[in-house]
Amino acid sequence: MLNPLDAVRTLCPGVDPGLIEMHFRRMPSSYFERYSAAEVARHVRQVAGMAADPTQLVSVEVRPLAAQAFEVAVVGADFTGVLACITTALAAEGLGLQEVQLATYLEPDPGAVEPTYFVDVLRVSGTLGGRSLKAVVEHLRDRLMGAFRQLAVGDFSGAQVAASGGTGPGAGRFHTPTSGGRTQVPAGVGTGQVLGGDFRLVDKVAAGGMGQVYRAHQLSLNRTVAVKVSTVDPDEDASMAGRFTRETGVLARFTCPYIVQVLAAGTADAAGGKAVQWLAMEYMEGGDLSARLKRDGPPPVATGVRWFRQALEGLGYAHRQAVIHRDVKPHNMLLTADGDLKVGDFGLVRHTQHPAETGTIRGSVLGTPYYMAPEQALGDSVDDRSDLYAIGATFFQVFAGRLPFDEKSSAAVLAALANRDAPRLRDVAPAAPRPLDVILGRLMARRPEDRYQDARVVLDDLASYERRGLLGGQEPTAIPGPPTEEATIHHRRTRPSKQPD
Ligand code: 3AM
């Protein structure tokens, strides 16, 4: 059997072998797990078409899958906001989104002048309203060319207008089926059900709050995955589906060994006019850090430091992609079977989870305040530094065995956050290494400007204390360093521009 690279070369006889090689080098491994050689070859031909004509910013292909179901493959130059424009353009063509899978080129080697492309494969449903597939493809391409031209100059709202193009050639010509373009799910979600044609729910791992997490079997790759499912009322949450798609699209681009990998996402109709949003991700056998701490108590210092580094790597990666987590806490730190930590549960469709818990917290401030930065708990604007505070509070609990503020009620925690500094680690755990006390103190400074401004700097400090043997016990297994492709994209951006909402 041919290896995938040779198979794609054979399938793309007219394409520059250097371009095929670049595609293999720059796409993340999750992309090759997901697509067959034939599909990869189709994407390569799309990239080649664009490479041959530099004025082309985007290539669109649509394949019928079944009656009223299509696969749309969009390949294009990668700008912030492409996925939002694609979903807008599809909606304008009357095509309802079922599922999105997105992959984007990794950074080129330093010094190499290479373009950056993304490949976005979407499953959509709708009817063509008597028009040819070719005409639909052309309309979509026109909309996206217009939109991407705006993105290329950083005009996100102009891009949205171009993508929706009210007067565009396809506007209003297509009909959305009554299902709203979603998969029909006969009764509420449950064990045995297959979502997105690929993920069979096996058993429920956890329920509560905004959703349920299932252990699931991915049929196409015969592997265990986790699927998070949440039910929303489309009437009440009109903007929810678009936001969910945008956010999962952002997460699907993440390729970081310290962030739980998102595999696929979609929406299905459920009983009672409700919609079900689901997100498939890698299965984390070790459960979450909160459960681990409850079960085993504080870990040896070396294990805690390893988790601390891994969490900082994951958060730092997200911050460099201009994504703030907003809900860093032990429950959202997940462990592999080998006991390594990855950050999970990035700000997806956050609506109020525990009204009783949120107490007087206003608006969209959600979840438990026990790990929150003062500015976040008090409803002010949040940024990377709010996540850094929360990681400080999380690891204060890891090393001290108790919360920094362990008041009984959320209201009392809020009052404490507003009026007092967090305690020092060594006041609570005198045997803890002094450098950890210093680092956690700087992470939990009350004013954001007094904190570390960047996860990378915390990692540098940790590494320097470690080199000098100041962090106590040695870890029995090696502490993994950042992956090499990570090293090429570090830049000390302390105030990143955020994804448009
Ligand atoms: O509520 P508990 O602590 O039992 O461990 C996570 C947590 O379990 C689990 O689902 C619950 C809600 O977050 N969980 C979340 N993501 C997971 C994943 N990717 C996961 N379990 C395994 N793999």
mmCIF file with all atom_site columns, N, CA and C in Angstrom, residues 193-225:
data_model
loop_
_atom_site.group_PDB
_atom_site.id
_atom_site.type_symbol
_atom_site.label_atom_id
_atom_site.label_alt_id
_atom_site.label_comp_id
_atom_site.label_asym_id
_atom_site.label_entity_id
_atom_site.label_seq_id
_atom_site.pdbx_PDB_ins_code
_atom_site.Cartn_x
_atom_site.Cartn_y
_atom_site.Cartn_z
_atom_site.occupancy
_atom_site.B_iso_or_equiv
_atom_site.pdbx_formal_charge
_atom_site.auth_seq_id
_atom_site.auth_comp_id
_atom_site.auth_asym_id
_atom_site.auth_atom_id
_atom_site.pdbx_PDB_model_num
ATOM 1  N N  . GLN A 1 193 ? -26.983 6.735  20.456 1.00 0.00 ? 193 GLN A N  1
ATOM 2  C CA . GLN A 1 193 ? -27.231 7.656  19.348 1.00 0.00 ? 193 GLN A CA 1
ATOM 3  C C  . GLN A 1 193 ? -25.936 7.990  18.614 1.00 0.00 ? 193 GLN A C  1
ATOM 4  N N  . VAL A 1 194 ? -26.036 8.163  17.283 1.00 0.00 ? 194 VAL A N  1
ATOM 5  C CA . VAL A 1 194 ? -24.852 8.530  16.504 1.00 0.00 ? 194 VAL A CA 1
ATOM 6  C C  . VAL A 1 194 ? -24.990 10.000 16.093 1.00 0.00 ? 194 VAL A C  1
ATOM 7  N N  . LEU A 1 195 ? -24.040 10.805 16.469 1.00 0.00 ? 195 LEU A N  1
ATOM 8  C CA . LEU A 1 195 ? -24.073 12.231 16.113 1.00 0.00 ? 195 LEU A CA 1
ATOM 9  C C  . LEU A 1 195 ? -23.104 12.490 14.968 1.00 0.00 ? 195 LEU A C  1
ATOM 10 N N  . GLY A 1 196 ? -23.515 13.354 14.054 1.00 0.00 ? 196 GLY A N  1
ATOM 11 C CA . GLY A 1 196 ? -22.654 13.717 12.924 1.00 0.00 ? 196 GLY A CA 1
ATOM 12 C C  . GLY A 1 196 ? -22.289 12.529 12.059 1.00 0.00 ? 196 GLY A C  1
ATOM 13 N N  . GLY A 1 197 ? -23.087 11.440 12.127 1.00 0.00 ? 197 GLY A N  1
ATOM 14 C CA . GLY A 1 197 ? -22.825 10.259 11.318 1.00 0.00 ? 197 GLY A CA 1
ATOM 15 C C  . GLY A 1 197 ? -21.585 9.490  11.752 1.00 0.00 ? 197 GLY A C  1
ATOM 16 N N  . ASP A 1 198 ? -20.950 9.878  12.855 1.00 0.00 ? 198 ASP A N  1
ATOM 17 C CA . ASP A 1 198 ? -19.656 9.273  13.165 1.00 0.00 ? 198 ASP A CA 1
ATOM 18 C C  . ASP A 1 198 ? -19.424 8.982  14.646 1.00 0.00 ? 198 ASP A C  1
ATOM 19 N N  . PHE A 1 199 ? -20.172 9.632  15.541 1.00 0.00 ? 199 PHE A N  1
ATOM 20 C CA . PHE A 1 199 ? -19.854 9.528  16.965 1.00 0.00 ? 199 PHE A CA 1
ATOM 21 C C  . PHE A 1 199 ? -20.998 8.849  17.714 1.00 0.00 ? 199 PHE A C  1
ATOM 22 N N  . ARG A 1 200 ? -20.788 7.573  18.072 1.00 0.00 ? 200 ARG A N  1
ATOM 23 C CA . ARG A 1 200 ? -21.841 6.838  18.792 1.00 0.00 ? 200 ARG A CA 1
ATOM 24 C C  . ARG A 1 200 ? -21.639 7.040  20.297 1.00 0.00 ? 200 ARG A C  1
ATOM 25 N N  . LEU A 1 201 ? -22.675 7.568  20.949 1.00 0.00 ? 201 LEU A N  1
ATOM 26 C CA . LEU A 1 201 ? -22.582 7.815  22.386 1.00 0.00 ? 201 LEU A CA 1
ATOM 27 C C  . LEU A 1 201 ? -22.608 6.481  23.117 1.00 0.00 ? 201 LEU A C  1
ATOM 28 N N  . VAL A 1 202 ? -21.623 6.239  23.975 1.00 0.00 ? 202 VAL A N  1
ATOM 29 C CA . VAL A 1 202 ? -21.502 4.945  24.648 1.00 0.00 ? 202 VAL A CA 1
ATOM 30 C C  . VAL A 1 202 ? -22.037 5.037  26.078 1.00 0.00 ? 202 VAL A C  1
ATOM 31 N N  . ASP A 1 203 ? -21.451 5.891  26.888 1.00 0.00 ? 203 ASP A N  1
ATOM 32 C CA . ASP A 1 203 ? -22.041 6.091  28.214 1.00 0.00 ? 203 ASP A CA 1
ATOM 33 C C  . ASP A 1 203 ? -21.734 7.487  28.733 1.00 0.00 ? 203 ASP A C  1
ATOM 34 N N  . LYS A 1 204 ? -22.566 7.899  29.673 1.00 0.00 ? 204 LYS A N  1
ATOM 35 C CA . LYS A 1 204 ? -22.449 9.263  30.167 1.00 0.00 ? 204 LYS A CA 1
ATOM 36 C C  . LYS A 1 204 ? -21.330 9.322  31.204 1.00 0.00 ? 204 LYS A C  1
ATOM 37 N N  . VAL A 1 205 ? -20.375 10.230 30.998 1.00 0.00 ? 205 VAL A N  1
ATOM 38 C CA . VAL A 1 205 ? -19.287 10.388 31.963 1.00 0.00 ? 205 VAL A CA 1
ATOM 39 C C  . VAL A 1 205 ? -19.725 11.344 33.053 1.00 0.00 ? 205 VAL A C  1
ATOM 40 N N  . ALA A 1 206 ? -20.457 12.366 32.661 1.00 0.00 ? 206 ALA A N  1
ATOM 41 C CA . ALA A 1 206 ? -20.832 13.387 33.641 1.00 0.00 ? 206 ALA A CA 1
ATOM 42 C C  . ALA A 1 206 ? -22.024 14.170 33.136 1.00 0.00 ? 206 ALA A C  1
ATOM 43 N N  . ALA A 1 207 ? -22.788 14.667 34.057 1.00 0.00 ? 207 ALA A N  1
ATOM 44 C CA . ALA A 1 207 ? -23.927 15.508 33.699 1.00 0.00 ? 207 ALA A CA 1
ATOM 45 C C  . ALA A 1 207 ? -23.966 16.668 34.653 1.00 0.00 ? 207 ALA A C  1
ATOM 46 N N  . GLY A 1 208 ? -24.707 17.680 34.258 1.00 0.00 ? 208 GLY A N  1
ATOM 47 C CA . GLY A 1 208 ? -24.855 18.814 35.172 1.00 0.00 ? 208 GLY A CA 1
ATOM 48 C C  . GLY A 1 208 ? -24.438 20.081 34.482 1.00 0.00 ? 208 GLY A C  1
ATOM 49 N N  . GLY A 1 209 ? -24.741 21.204 35.114 1.00 0.00 ? 209 GLY A N  1
ATOM 50 C CA . GLY A 1 209 ? -24.395 22.468 34.505 1.00 0.00 ? 209 GLY A CA 1
ATOM 51 C C  . GLY A 1 209 ? -25.024 22.590 33.145 1.00 0.00 ? 209 GLY A C  1
ATOM 52 N N  . MET A 1 210 ? -24.222 23.016 32.187 1.00 0.00 ? 210 MET A N  1
ATOM 53 C CA . MET A 1 210 ? -24.782 23.304 30.883 1.00 0.00 ? 210 MET A CA 1
ATOM 54 C C  . MET A 1 210 ? -24.846 22.108 29.957 1.00 0.00 ? 210 MET A C  1
ATOM 55 N N  . GLY A 1 211 ? -24.264 20.991 30.325 1.00 0.00 ? 211 GLY A N  1
ATOM 56 C CA . GLY A 1 211 ? -24.292 19.904 29.359 1.00 0.00 ? 211 GLY A CA 1
ATOM 57 C C  . GLY A 1 211 ? -23.884 18.583 29.963 1.00 0.00 ? 211 GLY A C  1
ATOM 58 N N  . GLN A 1 212 ? -23.811 17.601 29.083 1.00 0.00 ? 212 GLN A N  1
ATOM 59 C CA . GLN A 1 212 ? -23.386 16.281 29.526 1.00 0.00 ? 212 GLN A CA 1
ATOM 60 C C  . GLN A 1 212 ? -22.163 15.879 28.717 1.00 0.00 ? 212 GLN A C  1
ATOM 61 N N  . VAL A 1 213 ? -21.315 15.091 29.333 1.00 0.00 ? 213 VAL A N  1
ATOM 62 C CA . VAL A 1 213 ? -20.162 14.576 28.602 1.00 0.00 ? 213 VAL A CA 1
ATOM 63 C C  . VAL A 1 213 ? -20.332 13.061 28.480 1.00 0.00 ? 213 VAL A C  1
ATOM 64 N N  . TYR A 1 214 ? -20.228 12.565 27.257 1.00 0.00 ? 214 TYR A N  1
ATOM 65 C CA . TYR A 1 214 ? -20.333 11.135 27.001 1.00 0.00 ? 214 TYR A CA 1
ATOM 66 C C  . TYR A 1 214 ? -18.986 10.566 26.578 1.00 0.00 ? 214 TYR A C  1
ATOM 67 N N  . ARG A 1 215 ? -18.727 9.320  26.979 1.00 0.00 ? 215 ARG A N  1
ATOM 68 C CA . ARG A 1 215 ? -17.682 8.564  26.294 1.00 0.00 ? 215 ARG A CA 1
ATOM 69 C C  . ARG A 1 215 ? -18.340 8.096  25.016 1.00 0.00 ? 215 ARG A C  1
ATOM 70 N N  . ALA A 1 216 ? -17.626 8.183  23.901 1.00 0.00 ? 216 ALA A N  1
ATOM 71 C CA . ALA A 1 216 ? -18.260 7.847  22.628 1.00 0.00 ? 216 ALA A CA 1
ATOM 72 C C  . ALA A 1 216 ? -17.273 7.080  21.762 1.00 0.00 ? 216 ALA A C  1
ATOM 73 N N  . HIS A 1 217 ? -17.825 6.407  20.746 1.00 0.00 ? 217 HIS A N  1
ATOM 74 C CA . HIS A 1 217 ? -16.986 5.650  19.824 1.00 0.00 ? 217 HIS A CA 1
ATOM 75 C C  . HIS A 1 217 ? -17.014 6.355  18.479 1.00 0.00 ? 217 HIS A C  1
ATOM 76 N N  . GLN A 1 218 ? -15.834 6.734  17.978 1.00 0.00 ? 218 GLN A N  1
ATOM 77 C CA . GLN A 1 218 ? -15.804 7.335  16.644 1.00 0.00 ? 218 GLN A CA 1
ATOM 78 C C  . GLN A 1 218 ? -15.725 6.203  15.624 1.00 0.00 ? 218 GLN A C  1
ATOM 79 N N  . LEU A 1 219 ? -16.799 6.074  14.844 1.00 0.00 ? 219 LEU A N  1
ATOM 80 C CA . LEU A 1 219 ? -16.932 4.908  13.970 1.00 0.00 ? 219 LEU A CA 1
ATOM 81 C C  . LEU A 1 219 ? -15.858 4.906  12.884 1.00 0.00 ? 219 LEU A C  1
ATOM 82 N N  . SER A 1 220 ? -15.602 6.075  12.260 1.00 0.00 ? 220 SER A N  1
ATOM 83 C CA . SER A 1 220 ? -14.701 6.084  11.101 1.00 0.00 ? 220 SER A CA 1
ATOM 84 C C  . SER A 1 220 ? -13.277 5.714  11.497 1.00 0.00 ? 220 SER A C  1
ATOM 85 N N  . LEU A 1 221 ? -12.866 6.052  12.705 1.00 0.00 ? 221 LEU A N  1
ATOM 86 C CA . LEU A 1 221 ? -11.485 5.785  13.096 1.00 0.00 ? 221 LEU A CA 1
ATOM 87 C C  . LEU A 1 221 ? -11.391 4.743  14.201 1.00 0.00 ? 221 LEU A C  1
ATOM 88 N N  . ASN A 1 222 ? -12.536 4.168  14.570 1.00 0.00 ? 222 ASN A N  1
ATOM 89 C CA . ASN A 1 222 ? -12.571 3.101  15.560 1.00 0.00 ? 222 ASN A CA 1
ATOM 90 C C  . ASN A 1 222 ? -11.786 3.463  16.817 1.00 0.00 ? 222 ASN A C  1
ATOM 91 N N  . ARG A 1 223 ? -12.147 4.562  17.426 1.00 0.00 ? 223 ARG A N  1
ATOM 92 C CA . ARG A 1 223 ? -11.427 4.974  18.630 1.00 0.00 ? 223 ARG A CA 1
ATOM 93 C C  . ARG A 1 223 ? -12.409 5.594  19.631 1.00 0.00 ? 223 ARG A C  1
ATOM 94 N N  . THR A 1 224 ? -11.962 5.651  20.880 1.00 0.00 ? 224 THR A N  1
ATOM 95 C CA . THR A 1 224 ? -12.784 6.262  21.922 1.00 0.00 ? 224 THR A CA 1
ATOM 96 C C  . THR A 1 224 ? -12.556 7.765  21.930 1.00 0.00 ? 224 THR A C  1
ATOM 97 N N  . VAL A 1 225 ? -13.629 8.517  22.010 1.00 0.00 ? 225 VAL A N  1
ATOM 98 C CA . VAL A 1 225 ? -13.538 9.973  22.099 1.00 0.00 ? 225 VAL A CA 1
ATOM 99 C C  . VAL A 1 225 ? -14.506 10.433 23.183 1.00 0.00 ? 225 VAL A C  1
#
